[in-house]
Short mmCIF file of C-alpha atoms in Angstrom, two decimals:
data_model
loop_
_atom_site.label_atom_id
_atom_site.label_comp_id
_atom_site.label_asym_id
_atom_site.label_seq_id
_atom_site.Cartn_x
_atom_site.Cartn_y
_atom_site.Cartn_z
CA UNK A 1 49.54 -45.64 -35.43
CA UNK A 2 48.76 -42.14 -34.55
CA UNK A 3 50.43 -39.16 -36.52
CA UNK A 4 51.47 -36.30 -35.18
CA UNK A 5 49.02 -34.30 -37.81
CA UNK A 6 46.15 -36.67 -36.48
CA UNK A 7 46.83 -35.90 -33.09
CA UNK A 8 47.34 -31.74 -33.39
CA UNK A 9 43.76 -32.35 -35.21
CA UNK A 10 42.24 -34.81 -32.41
CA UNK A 11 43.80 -31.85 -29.59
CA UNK A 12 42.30 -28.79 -31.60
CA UNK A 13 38.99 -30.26 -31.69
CA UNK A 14 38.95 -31.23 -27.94
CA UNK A 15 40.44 -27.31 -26.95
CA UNK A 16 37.31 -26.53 -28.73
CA UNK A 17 35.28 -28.69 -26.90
CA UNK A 18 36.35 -28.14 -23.20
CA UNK A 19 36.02 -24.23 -24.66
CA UNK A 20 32.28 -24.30 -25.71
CA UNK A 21 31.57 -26.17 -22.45
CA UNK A 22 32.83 -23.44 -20.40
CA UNK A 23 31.00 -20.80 -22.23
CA UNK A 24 27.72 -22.83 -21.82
CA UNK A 25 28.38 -22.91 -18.09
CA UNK A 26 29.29 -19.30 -17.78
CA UNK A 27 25.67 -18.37 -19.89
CA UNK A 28 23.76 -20.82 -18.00
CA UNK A 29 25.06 -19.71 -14.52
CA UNK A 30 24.48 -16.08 -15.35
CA UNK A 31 21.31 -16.53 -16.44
CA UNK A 32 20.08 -18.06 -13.07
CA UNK A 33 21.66 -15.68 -10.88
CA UNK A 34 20.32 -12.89 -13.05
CA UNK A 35 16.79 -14.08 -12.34
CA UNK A 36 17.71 -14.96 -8.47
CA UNK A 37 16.74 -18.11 -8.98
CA UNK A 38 13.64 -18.15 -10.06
CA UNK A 39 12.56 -16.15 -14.04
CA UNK A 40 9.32 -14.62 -15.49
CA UNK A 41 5.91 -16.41 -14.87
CA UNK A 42 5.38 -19.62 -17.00
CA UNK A 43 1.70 -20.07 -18.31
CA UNK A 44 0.00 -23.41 -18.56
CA UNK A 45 -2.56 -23.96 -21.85
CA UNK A 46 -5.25 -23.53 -19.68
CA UNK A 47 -4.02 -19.85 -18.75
CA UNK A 48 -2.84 -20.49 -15.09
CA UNK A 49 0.11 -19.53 -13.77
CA UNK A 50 1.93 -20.14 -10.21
CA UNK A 51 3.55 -17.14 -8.04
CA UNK A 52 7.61 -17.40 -8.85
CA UNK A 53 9.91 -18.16 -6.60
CA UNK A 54 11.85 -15.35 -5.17
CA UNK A 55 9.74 -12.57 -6.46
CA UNK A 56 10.54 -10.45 -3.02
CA UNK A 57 14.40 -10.39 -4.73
CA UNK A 58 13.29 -9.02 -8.05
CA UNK A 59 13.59 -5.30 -8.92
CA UNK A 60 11.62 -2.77 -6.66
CA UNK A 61 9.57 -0.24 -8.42
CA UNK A 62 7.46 1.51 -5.95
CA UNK A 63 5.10 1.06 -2.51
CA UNK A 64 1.99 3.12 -3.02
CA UNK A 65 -0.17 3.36 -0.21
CA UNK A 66 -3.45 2.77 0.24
CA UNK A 67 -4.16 2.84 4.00
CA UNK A 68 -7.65 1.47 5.14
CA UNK A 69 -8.06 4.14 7.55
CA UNK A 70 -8.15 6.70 4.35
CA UNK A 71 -10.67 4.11 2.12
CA UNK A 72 -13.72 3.65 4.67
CA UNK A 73 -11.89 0.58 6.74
CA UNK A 74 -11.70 -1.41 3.56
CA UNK A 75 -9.35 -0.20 0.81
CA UNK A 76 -9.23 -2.05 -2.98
CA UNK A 77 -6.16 -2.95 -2.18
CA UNK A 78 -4.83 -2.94 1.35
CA UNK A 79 -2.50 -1.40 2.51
CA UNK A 80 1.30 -0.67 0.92
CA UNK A 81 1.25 -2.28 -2.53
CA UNK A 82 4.93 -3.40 -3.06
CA UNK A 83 5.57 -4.10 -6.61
CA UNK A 84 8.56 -5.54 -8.59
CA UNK A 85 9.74 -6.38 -11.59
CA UNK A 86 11.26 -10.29 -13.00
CA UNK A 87 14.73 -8.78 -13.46
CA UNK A 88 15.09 -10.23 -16.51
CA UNK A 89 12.17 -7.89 -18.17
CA UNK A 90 14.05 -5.00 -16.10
CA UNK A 91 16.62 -5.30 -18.21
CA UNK A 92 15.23 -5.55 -21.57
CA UNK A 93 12.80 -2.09 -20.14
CA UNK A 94 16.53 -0.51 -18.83
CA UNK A 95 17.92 -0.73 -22.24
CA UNK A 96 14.48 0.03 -24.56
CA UNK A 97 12.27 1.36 -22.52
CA UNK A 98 9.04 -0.39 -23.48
CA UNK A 99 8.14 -4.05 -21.44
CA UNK A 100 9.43 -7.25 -23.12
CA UNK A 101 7.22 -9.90 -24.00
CA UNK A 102 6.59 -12.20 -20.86
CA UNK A 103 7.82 -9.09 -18.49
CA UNK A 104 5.98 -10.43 -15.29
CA UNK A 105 5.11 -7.87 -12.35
CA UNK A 106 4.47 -9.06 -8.89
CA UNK A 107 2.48 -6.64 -6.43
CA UNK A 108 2.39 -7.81 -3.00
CA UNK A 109 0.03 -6.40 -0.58
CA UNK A 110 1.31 -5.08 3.07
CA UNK A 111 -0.73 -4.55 5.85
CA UNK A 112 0.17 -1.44 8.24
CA UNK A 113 1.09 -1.45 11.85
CA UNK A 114 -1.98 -0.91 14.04
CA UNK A 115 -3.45 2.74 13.94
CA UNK A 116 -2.98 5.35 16.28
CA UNK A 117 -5.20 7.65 14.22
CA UNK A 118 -8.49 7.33 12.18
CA UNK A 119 -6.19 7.80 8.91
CA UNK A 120 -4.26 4.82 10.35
CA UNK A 121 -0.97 6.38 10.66
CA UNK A 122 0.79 6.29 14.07
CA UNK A 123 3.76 7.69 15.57
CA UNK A 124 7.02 6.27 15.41
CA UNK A 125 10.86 7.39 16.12
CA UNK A 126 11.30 9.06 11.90
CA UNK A 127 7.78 10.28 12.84
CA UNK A 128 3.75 10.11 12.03
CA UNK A 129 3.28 7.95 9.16
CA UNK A 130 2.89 4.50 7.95
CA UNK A 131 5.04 1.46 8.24
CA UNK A 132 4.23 -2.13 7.15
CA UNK A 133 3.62 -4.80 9.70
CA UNK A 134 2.91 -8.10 7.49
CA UNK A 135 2.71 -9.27 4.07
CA UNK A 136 -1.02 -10.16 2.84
CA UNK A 137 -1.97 -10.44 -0.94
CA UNK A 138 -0.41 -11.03 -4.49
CA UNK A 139 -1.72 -9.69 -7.60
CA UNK A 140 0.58 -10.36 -11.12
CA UNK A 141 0.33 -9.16 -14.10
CA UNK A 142 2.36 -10.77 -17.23
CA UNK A 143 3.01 -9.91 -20.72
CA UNK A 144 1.88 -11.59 -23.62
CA UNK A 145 0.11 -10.16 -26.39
CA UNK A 146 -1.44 -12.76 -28.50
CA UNK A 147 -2.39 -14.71 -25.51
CA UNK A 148 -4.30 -12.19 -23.39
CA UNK A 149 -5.00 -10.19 -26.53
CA UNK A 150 -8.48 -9.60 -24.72
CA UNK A 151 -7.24 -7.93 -22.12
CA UNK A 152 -4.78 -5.32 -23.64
CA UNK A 153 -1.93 -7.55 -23.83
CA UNK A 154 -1.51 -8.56 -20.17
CA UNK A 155 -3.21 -11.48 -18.01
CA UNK A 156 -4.19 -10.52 -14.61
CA UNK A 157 -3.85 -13.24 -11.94
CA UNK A 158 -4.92 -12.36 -8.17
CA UNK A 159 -3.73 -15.15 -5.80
CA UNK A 160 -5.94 -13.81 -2.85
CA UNK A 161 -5.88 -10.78 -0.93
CA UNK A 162 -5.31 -12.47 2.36
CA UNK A 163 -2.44 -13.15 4.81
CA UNK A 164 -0.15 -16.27 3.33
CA UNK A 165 -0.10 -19.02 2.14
CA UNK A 166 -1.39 -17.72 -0.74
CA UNK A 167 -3.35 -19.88 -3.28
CA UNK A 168 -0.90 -22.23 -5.68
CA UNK A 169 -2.04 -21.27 -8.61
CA UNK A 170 -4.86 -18.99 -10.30
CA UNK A 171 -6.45 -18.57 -13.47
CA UNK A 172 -6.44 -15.55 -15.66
CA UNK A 173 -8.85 -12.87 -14.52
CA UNK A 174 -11.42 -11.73 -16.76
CA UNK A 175 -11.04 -7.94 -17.90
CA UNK A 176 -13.44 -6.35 -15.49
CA UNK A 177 -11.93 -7.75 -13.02
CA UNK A 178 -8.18 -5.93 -13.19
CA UNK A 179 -7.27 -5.36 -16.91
CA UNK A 180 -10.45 -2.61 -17.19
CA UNK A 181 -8.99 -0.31 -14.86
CA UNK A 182 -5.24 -0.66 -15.82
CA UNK A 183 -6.42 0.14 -19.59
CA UNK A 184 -8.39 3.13 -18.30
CA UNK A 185 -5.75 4.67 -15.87
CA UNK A 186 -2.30 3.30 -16.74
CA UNK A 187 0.52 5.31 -17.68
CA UNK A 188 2.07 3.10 -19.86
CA UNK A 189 1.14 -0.22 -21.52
CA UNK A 190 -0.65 -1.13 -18.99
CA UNK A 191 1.47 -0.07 -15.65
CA UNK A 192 0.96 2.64 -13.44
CA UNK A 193 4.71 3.77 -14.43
CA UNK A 194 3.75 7.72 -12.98
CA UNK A 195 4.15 6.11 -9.69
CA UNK A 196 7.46 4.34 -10.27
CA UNK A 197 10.52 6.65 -10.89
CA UNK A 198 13.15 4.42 -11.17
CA UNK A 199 10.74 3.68 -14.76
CA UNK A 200 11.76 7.20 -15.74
CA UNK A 201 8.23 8.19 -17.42
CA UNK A 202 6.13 10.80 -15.58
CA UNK B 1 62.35 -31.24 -34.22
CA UNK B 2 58.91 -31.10 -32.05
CA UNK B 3 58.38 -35.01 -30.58
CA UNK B 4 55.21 -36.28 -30.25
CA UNK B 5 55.77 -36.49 -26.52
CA UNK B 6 56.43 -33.14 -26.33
CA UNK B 7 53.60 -32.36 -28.21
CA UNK B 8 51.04 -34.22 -25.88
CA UNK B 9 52.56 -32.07 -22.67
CA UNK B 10 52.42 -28.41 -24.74
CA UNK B 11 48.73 -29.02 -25.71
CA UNK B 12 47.63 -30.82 -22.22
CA UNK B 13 49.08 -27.41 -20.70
CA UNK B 14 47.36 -25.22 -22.89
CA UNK B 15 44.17 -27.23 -22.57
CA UNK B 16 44.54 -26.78 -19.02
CA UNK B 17 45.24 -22.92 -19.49
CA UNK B 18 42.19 -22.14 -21.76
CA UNK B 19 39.92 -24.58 -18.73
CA UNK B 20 41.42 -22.14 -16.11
CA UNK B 21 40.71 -18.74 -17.61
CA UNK B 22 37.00 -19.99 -18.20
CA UNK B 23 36.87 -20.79 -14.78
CA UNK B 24 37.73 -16.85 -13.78
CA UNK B 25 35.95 -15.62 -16.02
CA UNK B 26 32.71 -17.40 -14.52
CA UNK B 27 33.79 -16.81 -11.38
CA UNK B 28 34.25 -13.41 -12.03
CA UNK B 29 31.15 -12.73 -14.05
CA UNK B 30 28.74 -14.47 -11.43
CA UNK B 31 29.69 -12.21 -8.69
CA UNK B 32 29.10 -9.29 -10.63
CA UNK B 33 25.84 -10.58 -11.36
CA UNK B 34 24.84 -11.36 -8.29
CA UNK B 35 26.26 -8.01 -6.82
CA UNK B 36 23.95 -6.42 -9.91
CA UNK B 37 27.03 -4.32 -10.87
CA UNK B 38 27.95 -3.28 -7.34
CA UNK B 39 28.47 -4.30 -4.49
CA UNK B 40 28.75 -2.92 -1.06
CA UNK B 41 30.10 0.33 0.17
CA UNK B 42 34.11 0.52 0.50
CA UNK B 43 35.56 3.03 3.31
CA UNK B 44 38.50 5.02 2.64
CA UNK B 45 40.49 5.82 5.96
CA UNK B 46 39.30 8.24 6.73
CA UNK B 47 36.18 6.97 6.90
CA UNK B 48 34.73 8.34 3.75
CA UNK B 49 32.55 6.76 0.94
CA UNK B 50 30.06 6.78 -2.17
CA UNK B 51 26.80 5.24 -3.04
CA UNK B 52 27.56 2.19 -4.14
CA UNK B 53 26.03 2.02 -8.07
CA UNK B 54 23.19 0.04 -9.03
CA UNK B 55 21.85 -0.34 -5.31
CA UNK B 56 18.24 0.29 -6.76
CA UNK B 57 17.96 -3.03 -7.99
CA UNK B 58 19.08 -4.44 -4.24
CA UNK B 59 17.31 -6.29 -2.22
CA UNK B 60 14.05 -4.43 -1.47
CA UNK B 61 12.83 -4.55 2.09
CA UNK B 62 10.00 -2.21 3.02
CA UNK B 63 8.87 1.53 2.21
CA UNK B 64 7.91 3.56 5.55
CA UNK B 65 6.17 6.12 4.67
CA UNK B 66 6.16 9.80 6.71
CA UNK B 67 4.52 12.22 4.68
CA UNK B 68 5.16 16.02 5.21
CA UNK B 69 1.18 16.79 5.68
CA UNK B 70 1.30 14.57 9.27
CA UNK B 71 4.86 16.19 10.09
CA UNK B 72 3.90 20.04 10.31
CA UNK B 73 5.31 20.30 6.14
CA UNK B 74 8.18 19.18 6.96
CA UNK B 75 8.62 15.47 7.91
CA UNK B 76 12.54 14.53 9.25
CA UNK B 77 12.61 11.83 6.44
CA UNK B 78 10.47 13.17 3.32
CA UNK B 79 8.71 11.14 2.59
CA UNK B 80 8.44 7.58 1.07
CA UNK B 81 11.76 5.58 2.58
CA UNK B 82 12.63 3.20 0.19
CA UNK B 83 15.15 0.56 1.99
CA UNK B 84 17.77 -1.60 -0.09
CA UNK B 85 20.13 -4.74 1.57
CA UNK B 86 22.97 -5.58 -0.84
CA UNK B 87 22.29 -8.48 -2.29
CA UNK B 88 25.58 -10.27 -0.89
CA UNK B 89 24.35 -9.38 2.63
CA UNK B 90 21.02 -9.82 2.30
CA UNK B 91 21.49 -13.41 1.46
CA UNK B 92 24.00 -13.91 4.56
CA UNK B 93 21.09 -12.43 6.58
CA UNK B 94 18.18 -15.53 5.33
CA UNK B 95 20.90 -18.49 6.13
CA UNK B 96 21.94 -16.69 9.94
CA UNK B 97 19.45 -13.92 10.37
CA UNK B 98 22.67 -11.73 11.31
CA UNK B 99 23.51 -8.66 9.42
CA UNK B 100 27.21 -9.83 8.40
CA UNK B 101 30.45 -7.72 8.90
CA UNK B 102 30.03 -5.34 5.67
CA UNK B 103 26.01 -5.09 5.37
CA UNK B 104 25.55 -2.38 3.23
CA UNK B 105 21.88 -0.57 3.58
CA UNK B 106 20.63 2.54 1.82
CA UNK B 107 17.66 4.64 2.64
CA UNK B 108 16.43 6.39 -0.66
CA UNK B 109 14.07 9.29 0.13
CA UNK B 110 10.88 9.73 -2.51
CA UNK B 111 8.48 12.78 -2.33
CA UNK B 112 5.14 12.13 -2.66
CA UNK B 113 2.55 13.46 -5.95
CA UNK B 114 0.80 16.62 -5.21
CA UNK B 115 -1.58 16.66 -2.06
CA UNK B 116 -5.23 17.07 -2.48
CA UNK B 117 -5.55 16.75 1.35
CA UNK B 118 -3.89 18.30 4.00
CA UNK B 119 -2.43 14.99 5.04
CA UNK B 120 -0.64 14.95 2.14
CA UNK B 121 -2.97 12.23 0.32
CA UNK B 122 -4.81 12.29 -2.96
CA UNK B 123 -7.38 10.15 -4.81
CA UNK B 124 -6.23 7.61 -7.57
CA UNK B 125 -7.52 5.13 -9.45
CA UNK B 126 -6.91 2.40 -6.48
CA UNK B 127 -8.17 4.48 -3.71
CA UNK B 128 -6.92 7.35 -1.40
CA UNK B 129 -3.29 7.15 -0.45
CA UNK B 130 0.40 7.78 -0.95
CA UNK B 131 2.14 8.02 -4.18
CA UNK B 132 5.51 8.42 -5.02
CA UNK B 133 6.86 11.17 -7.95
CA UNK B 134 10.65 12.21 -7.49
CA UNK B 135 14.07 10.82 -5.71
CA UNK B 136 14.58 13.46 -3.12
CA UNK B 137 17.52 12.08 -1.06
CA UNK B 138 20.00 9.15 0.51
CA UNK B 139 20.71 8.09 3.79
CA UNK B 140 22.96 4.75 3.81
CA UNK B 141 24.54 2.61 7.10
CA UNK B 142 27.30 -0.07 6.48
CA UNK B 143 28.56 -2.34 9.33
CA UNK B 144 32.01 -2.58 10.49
CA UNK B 145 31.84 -3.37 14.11
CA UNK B 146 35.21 -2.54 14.77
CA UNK B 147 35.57 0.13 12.43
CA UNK B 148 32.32 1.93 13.95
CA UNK B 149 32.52 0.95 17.49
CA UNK B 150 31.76 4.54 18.53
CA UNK B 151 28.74 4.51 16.77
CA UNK B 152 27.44 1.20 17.92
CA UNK B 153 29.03 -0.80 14.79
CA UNK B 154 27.79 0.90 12.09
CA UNK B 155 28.62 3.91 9.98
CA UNK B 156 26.02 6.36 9.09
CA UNK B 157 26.58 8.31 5.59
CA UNK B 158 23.92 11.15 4.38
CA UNK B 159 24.23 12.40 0.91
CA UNK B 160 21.74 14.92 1.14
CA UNK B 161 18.04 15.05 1.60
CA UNK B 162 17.58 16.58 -1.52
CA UNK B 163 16.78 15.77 -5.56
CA UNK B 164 19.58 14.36 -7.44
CA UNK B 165 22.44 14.69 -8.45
CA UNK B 166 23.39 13.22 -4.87
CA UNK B 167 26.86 14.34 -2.79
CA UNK B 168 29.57 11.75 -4.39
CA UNK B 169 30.93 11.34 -1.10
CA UNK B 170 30.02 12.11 2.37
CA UNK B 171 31.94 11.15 5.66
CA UNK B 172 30.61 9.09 8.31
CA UNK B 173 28.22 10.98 10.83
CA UNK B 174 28.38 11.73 14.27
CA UNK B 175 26.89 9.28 16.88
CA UNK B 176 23.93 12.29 17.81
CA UNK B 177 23.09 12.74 13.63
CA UNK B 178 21.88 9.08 13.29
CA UNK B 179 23.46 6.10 15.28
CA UNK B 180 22.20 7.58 18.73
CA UNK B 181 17.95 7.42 17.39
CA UNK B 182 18.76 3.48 15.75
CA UNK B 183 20.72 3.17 19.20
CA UNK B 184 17.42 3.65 21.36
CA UNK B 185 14.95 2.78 18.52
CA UNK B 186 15.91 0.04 15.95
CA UNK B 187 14.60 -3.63 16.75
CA UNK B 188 17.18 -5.59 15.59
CA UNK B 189 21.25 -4.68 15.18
CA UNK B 190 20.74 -1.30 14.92
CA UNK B 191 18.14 -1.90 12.00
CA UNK B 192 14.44 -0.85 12.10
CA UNK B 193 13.37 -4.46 11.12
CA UNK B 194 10.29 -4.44 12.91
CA UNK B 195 9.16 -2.29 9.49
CA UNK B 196 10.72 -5.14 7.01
CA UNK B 197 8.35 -8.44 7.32
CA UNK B 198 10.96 -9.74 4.63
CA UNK B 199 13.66 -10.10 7.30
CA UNK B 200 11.20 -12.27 9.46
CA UNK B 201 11.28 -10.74 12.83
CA UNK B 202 8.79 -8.54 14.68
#
């Protein structure tokens, strides 16, 4: 037969129980709607990666602009270049100010409106300028020192510079390809952080 | 004397106590989360408000761009526009492709780097463009259809076109200050969305 000192026991122990599960829940649920459902880039053996989910609800940095009409008709990277940061690696940057391991950074190219000038701006109601017309190009970059030791700490992973659907995956560039110039003209580890304020660095 | 009967109920009621607060405090900790610490704008009643906090990690949605050196030095909108949906609304907007009652939107102005050309463009290590260096002011729109009929259903806020710090509250604007150019100009609900391929309309 039960005693009452067996059962307080047996009820303590299954408080504790239904408690832990709850805080599990609350850390697992946060966790996912902190990343918007989606997290940092995951990298297969073979160094390939996919583009995440979601990345267009990360954390905006910054849009520079590199209009065609300004670059000869064919700019390195045309034409707005909107970037973001996994939110999780936003964060972790927020609170330390330096780029966590496995901080991924999607830039998205953005092709502009049709021209009403050789610079390619044209004139709409806020005035002459540029505005974006339709996504076309992703370029990562994720953070990983010992793996991409070779190319400063970062692999570089360009899923075409075209109008989607983009490719599915892509391999890690080699360093001429992207990691060259970011080591030459970065701002910080890597990122062009003069061109982002909300990063706080000049 | 405590009965064992009377036991069982006391602990099955606290059990059910310590299962409840967990659920709040999920509850209550995802939609923070998801909010990213905000939320959208609240109006006093006399039709007042502030910039809601943390509305720089929003949902990004495009970055027209109407630099000073195309707008005779002195561009309506200097110069970068960088465009935020709360998060709450924004994800209202992808199931209905409605702005909901509520839709919070701010318009953070960003000044471009020094020119090296007239048209307010310089050379960088990805080409000639546009590149942002400071915050330089806040525009923001929320919808309340009934609240804002005058104005077409939305109320306009400007916290100065200037560097921070930013008014902490400014009063809704006159129809001719804002709501009548979206009136005769905007594509979609009184929102330029013809500039934000992430909304999906043209």
């Amino acid at each position: 037969m039960t005693t009452y000192r067996q059962f307080a026991t047996v009820s303590a122990i299954a408080l504790a129980g239904v408690a832990a599960a709850f805080v599990l829940a609350v850390q697992s649920e946060l966790a996912s709607a902190q990343m918007a459902g989606s997290g940092p880039a995951r990298i297969t053996d073979d160094n390939r990666t996919s583009i995440p989910e979601g990345f267009r609800e990360w954390v905006f940095i910054g849009a520079p602009l590199t209009p065609n009409g300004l670059n000869g008709g064919a700019a390195g990277f045309p034409e707005f270049h909107h970037v973001y940061v996994e939110p999780g690696a936003y964060a972790d940057y927020k609170r330390t100010g330096e780029f966590p391991e496995g901080t991924t950074i999607v830039k998205e190219l953005v092709l502009l409106k049709e021209a009403a000038y050789e610079d390619g701006s044209r004139d709409e109601a806020s005035g002459r300028g540029y505005f974006a017309d339709r996504f076309a190009g992703i370029d990562m970059m994720v953070k990983d020192s010992e793996r991409f030791a070779e190319t400063n700490g970062w692999g570089f992973f360009n899923f075409g510079h075209h109008e989607p659907p983009y490719a599915e995956t892509a391999a890690a560039a080699p360093n001429e390809a992207c990691a060259a110039c970011h080591t030459a003209n970065a701002t910080h580890d890597m990122v062009f952080t003069t061109f982002y304020p909300i990063l706080g660095r000049k």
